[in-house]
Coordinates of C-alpha atoms and ligand atoms in Angstrom, one line a residue:
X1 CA -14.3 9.4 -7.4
X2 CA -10.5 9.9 -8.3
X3 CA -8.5 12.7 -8.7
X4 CA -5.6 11.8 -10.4
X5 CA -2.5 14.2 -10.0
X6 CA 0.4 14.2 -12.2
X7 CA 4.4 15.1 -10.6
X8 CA 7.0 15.5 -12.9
X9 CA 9.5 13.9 -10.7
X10 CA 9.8 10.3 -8.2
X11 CA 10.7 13.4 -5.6
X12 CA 7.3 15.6 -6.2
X13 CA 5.4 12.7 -6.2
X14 CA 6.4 11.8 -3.0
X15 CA 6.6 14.7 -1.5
X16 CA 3.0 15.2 -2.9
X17 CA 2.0 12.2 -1.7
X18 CA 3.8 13.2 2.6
X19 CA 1.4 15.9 2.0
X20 CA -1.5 13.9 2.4
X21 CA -0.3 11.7 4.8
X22 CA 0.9 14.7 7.3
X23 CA -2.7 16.2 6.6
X24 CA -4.5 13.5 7.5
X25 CA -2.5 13.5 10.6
X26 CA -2.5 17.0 11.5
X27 CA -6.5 16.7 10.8
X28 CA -7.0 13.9 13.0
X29 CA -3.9 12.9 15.3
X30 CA -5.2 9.3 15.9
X31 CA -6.2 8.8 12.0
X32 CA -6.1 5.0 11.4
X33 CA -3.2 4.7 8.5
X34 CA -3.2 2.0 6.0
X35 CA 0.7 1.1 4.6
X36 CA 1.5 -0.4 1.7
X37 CA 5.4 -1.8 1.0
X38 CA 7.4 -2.1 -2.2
X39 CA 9.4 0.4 -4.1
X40 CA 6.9 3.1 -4.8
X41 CA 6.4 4.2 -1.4
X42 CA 9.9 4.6 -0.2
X43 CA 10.3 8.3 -1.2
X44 CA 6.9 9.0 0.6
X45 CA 8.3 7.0 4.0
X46 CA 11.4 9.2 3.5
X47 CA 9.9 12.6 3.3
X48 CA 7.6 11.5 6.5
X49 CA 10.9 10.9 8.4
X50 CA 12.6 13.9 7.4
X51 CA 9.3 16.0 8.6
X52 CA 9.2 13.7 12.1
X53 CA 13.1 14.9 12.6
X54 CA 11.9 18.3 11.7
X55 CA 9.2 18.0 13.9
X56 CA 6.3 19.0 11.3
X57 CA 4.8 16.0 12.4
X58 CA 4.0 13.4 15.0
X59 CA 3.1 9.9 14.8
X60 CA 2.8 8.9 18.5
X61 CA -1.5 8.7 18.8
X62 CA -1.7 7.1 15.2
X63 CA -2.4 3.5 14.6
X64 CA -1.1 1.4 11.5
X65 CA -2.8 -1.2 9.4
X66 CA 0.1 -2.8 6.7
X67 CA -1.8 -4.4 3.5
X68 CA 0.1 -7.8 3.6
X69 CA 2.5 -10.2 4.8
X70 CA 4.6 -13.1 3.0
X71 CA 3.2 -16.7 4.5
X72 CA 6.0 -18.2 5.7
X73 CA 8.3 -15.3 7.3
X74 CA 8.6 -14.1 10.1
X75 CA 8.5 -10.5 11.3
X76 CA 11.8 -10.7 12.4
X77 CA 12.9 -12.2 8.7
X78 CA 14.7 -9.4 6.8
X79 CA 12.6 -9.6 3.5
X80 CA 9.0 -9.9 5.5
X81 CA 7.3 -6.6 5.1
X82 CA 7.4 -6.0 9.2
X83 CA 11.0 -5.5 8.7
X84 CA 10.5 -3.2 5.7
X85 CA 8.0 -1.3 7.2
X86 CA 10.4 -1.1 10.3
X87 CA 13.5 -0.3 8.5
X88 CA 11.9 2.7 6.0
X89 CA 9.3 4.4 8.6
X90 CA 8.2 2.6 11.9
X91 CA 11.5 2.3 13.7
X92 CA 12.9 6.3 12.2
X93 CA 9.8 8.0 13.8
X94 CA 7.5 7.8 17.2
X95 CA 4.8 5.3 16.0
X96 CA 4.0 3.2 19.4
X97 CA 5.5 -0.4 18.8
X98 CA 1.9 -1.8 19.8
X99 CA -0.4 1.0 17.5
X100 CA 1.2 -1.7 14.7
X101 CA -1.1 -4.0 13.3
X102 CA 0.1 -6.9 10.5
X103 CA -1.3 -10.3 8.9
X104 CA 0.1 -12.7 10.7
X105 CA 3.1 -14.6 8.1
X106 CA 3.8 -17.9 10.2
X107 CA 0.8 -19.6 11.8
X108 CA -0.8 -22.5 13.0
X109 CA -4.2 -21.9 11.3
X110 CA -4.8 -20.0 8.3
X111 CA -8.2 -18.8 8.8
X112 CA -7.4 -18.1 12.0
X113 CA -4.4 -16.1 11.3
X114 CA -7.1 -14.2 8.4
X115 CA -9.7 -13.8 11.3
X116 CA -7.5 -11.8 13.8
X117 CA -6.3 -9.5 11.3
X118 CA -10.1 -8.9 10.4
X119 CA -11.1 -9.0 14.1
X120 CA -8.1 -6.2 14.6
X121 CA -9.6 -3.8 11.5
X122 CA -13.5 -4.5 13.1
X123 CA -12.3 -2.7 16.6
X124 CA -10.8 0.8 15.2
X125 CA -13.5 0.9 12.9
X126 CA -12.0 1.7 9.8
X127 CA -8.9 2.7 7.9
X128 CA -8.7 6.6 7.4
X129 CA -6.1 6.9 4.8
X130 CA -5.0 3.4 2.8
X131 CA -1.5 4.1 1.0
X132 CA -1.8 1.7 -2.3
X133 CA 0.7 0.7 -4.8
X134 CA 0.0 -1.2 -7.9
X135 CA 1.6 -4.5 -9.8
X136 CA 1.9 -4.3 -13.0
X137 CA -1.0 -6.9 -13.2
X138 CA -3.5 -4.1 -11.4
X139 CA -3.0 -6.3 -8.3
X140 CA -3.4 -4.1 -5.1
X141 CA -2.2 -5.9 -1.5
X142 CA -1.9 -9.1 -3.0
X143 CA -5.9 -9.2 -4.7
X144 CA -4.3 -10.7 -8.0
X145 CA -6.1 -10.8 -10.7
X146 CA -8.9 -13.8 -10.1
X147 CA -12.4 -14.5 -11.9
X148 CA -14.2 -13.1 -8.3
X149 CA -12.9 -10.1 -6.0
X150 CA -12.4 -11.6 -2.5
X151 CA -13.2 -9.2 0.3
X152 CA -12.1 -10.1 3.4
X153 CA -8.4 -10.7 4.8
X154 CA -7.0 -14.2 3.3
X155 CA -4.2 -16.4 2.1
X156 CA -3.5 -15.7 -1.7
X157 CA -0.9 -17.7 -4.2
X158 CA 1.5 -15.0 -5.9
X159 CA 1.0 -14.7 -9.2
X160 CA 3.9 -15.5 -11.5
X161 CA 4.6 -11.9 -12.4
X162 CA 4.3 -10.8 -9.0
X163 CA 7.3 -13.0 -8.0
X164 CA 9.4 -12.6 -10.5
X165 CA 8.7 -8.6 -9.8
X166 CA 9.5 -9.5 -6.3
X167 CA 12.7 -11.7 -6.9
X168 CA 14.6 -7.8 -6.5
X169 CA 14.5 -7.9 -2.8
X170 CA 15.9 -12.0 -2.8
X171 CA 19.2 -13.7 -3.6
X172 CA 17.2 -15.8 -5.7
X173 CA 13.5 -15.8 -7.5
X174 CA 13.0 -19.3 -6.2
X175 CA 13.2 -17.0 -2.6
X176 CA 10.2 -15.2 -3.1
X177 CA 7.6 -17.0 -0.7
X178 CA 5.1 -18.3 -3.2
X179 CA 1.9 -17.5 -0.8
X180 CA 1.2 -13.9 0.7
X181 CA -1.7 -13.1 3.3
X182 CA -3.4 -9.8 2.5
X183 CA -6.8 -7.6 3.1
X184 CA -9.1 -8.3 0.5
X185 CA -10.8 -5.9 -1.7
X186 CA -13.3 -5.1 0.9
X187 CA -11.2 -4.2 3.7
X188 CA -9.2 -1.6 1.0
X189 CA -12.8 -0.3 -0.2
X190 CA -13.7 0.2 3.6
X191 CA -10.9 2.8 3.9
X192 CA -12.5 6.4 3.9
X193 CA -9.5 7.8 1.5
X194 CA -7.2 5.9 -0.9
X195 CA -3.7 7.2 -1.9
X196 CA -2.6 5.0 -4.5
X197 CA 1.1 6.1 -6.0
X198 CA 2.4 5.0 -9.3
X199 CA 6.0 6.0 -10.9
X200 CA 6.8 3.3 -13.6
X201 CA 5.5 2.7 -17.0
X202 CA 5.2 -1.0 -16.6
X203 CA 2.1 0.3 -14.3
X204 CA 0.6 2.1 -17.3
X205 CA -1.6 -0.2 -18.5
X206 CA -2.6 -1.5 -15.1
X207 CA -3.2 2.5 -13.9
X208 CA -5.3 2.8 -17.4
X209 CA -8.0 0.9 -15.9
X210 CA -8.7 2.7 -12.8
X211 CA -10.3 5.4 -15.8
X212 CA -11.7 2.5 -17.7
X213 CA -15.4 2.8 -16.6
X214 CA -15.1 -0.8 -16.5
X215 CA -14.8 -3.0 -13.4
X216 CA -13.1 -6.2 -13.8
X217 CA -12.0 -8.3 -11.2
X218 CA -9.1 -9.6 -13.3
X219 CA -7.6 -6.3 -12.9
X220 CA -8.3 -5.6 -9.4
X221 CA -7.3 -2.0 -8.9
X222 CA -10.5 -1.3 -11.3
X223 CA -12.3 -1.7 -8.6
X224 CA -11.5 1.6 -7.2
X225 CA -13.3 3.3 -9.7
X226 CA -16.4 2.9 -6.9
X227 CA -14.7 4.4 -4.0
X228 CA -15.7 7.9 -3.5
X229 CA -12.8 9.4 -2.5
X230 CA -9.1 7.8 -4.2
X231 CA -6.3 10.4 -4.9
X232 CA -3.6 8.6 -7.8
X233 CA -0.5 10.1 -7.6
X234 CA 1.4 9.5 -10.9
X235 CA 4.9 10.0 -12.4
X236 CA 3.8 12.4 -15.8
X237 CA 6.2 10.4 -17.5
X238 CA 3.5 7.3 -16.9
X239 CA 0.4 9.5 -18.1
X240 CA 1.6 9.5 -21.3
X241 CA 1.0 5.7 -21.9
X242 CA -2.4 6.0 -19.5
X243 CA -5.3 5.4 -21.6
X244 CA -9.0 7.1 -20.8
X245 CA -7.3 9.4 -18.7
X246 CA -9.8 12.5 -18.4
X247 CA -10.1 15.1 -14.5
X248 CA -6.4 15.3 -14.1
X249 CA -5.2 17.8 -11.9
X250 CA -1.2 19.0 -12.5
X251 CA 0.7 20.3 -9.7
Ligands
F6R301 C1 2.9 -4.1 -1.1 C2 1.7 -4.3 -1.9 C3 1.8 -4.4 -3.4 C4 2.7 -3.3 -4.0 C5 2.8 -3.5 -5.5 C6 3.7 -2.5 -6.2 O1 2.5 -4.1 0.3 O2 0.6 -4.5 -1.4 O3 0.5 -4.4 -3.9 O4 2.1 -2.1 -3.7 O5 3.3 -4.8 -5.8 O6 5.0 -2.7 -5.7 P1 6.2 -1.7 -6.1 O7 5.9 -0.4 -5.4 O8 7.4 -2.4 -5.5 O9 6.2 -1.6 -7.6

């Protein structure tokens, strides 16, 4: 099922969205968190920080799953998402350097690499709360839009609108690491809640399909449509372009 909930501003909807997060944390200290990088979720990481320093909330007993990795880059790499997730949340707040799970981006065997990350998810169990963004192609972790969904953890080429939405956070488009390693569609489905956020209108057309009643793997986030429990956070200023849209909630 999803609930889709429209803010009128980037600020409400991620202050909307820390909501959430803190609940599920308040609800269940050692709640399994699912992370998601990019643009969109920034304003959510900043509001959690700004509670931690006003101690409204604790992260020390939680444990963190992040969605994907560029192949190729190192955690210590200042574009690879381990720094990202470092710079805008893990290192501002008391999350235990070791409660941190990542894909692995440099390794000596892919399907090993995919494996550990799979064999990591199969011992907590699974994921309370996944945090989901969107491309612009409905991609969600790096699941681009492909003929099959895949399920499991695995290396993935970018597609070409991916990187040259990417090319931002490079010097240079021809940067942007050309292969990412991310959970598949059944790890993300696994999760017990899904937060996905939204706050462009390039998404619109992509978001339009989560209310399609369709499923089609070559716009992955349709997928969601069979989870039981997805909140959608959205800019109003996107619901305007959202087709199908129907059990919207405004806040
Ligand atoms: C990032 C990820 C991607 C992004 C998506 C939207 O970990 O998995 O699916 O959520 O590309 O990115 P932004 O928020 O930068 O528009």
């Amino acid at each position: 099922m999803i609930q889709l909930i429209m803010m009128e501003t980037y600020q409400a909807l991620s202050e909307q969205a820390a909501k959430i997060v803190a609940n599920q944390i308040h609800q269940k200290p050692n709640s399994i968190i699912g992370f998601a990088t990019g643009s969109t979720p920034l304003g959510l990481y900043e509001t959690l920080v700004t509670m931690y320093q006003n101690k409204e909330i604790s992260f020390s007993e939680i444990q963190t799953f992040n969605l994907d990795e560029y192949v190729g880059l190192r955690p210590t790499h200042p574009q690879s998402y381990f720094q990202f997730m470092m710079q805008h949340l893990f290192s501002k707040v008391d999350i235990k350097r070791d409660q941190i799970h990542f894909p692995a981006g440099v390794f000596a065997n892919a399907s090993r690499a995919c494996l550990e990350f799979e064999e990591q998810l199969e011992q907590v169990g699974s994921i309370d709360l996944q945090i989901l963004g969107i491309g612009e192609n409905g991609h969600i972790g790096f699941n681009e839009p492909a003929d099959a969904f895949t399920l499991n953890t695995h290396i993935t080429g970018l597609a070409e609108r991916t990187i040259q939405a990417n090319a931002r956070f490079f010097h240079d488009q021809s940067e942007v690491p050309r292969k990412a390693i991310t959970m598949g569609i059944g790890n993300i489905m696994a999760a017990k809640k899904i937060l996905l956020l939204a706050d462009k209108e390039s998404k619109s057309a992509a978001l339009s399909a989560l209310f399609s009643g369709t499923i089609d793997p070559n716009i992955p986030a349709s997928i969601l449509q069979l989870h039981p429990n997805v909140v959608v956070i959205v800019n109003k200023k996107i619901a305007n372009y959202m087709k199908h849209v129907s059990n919207t909630l405004e806040v």
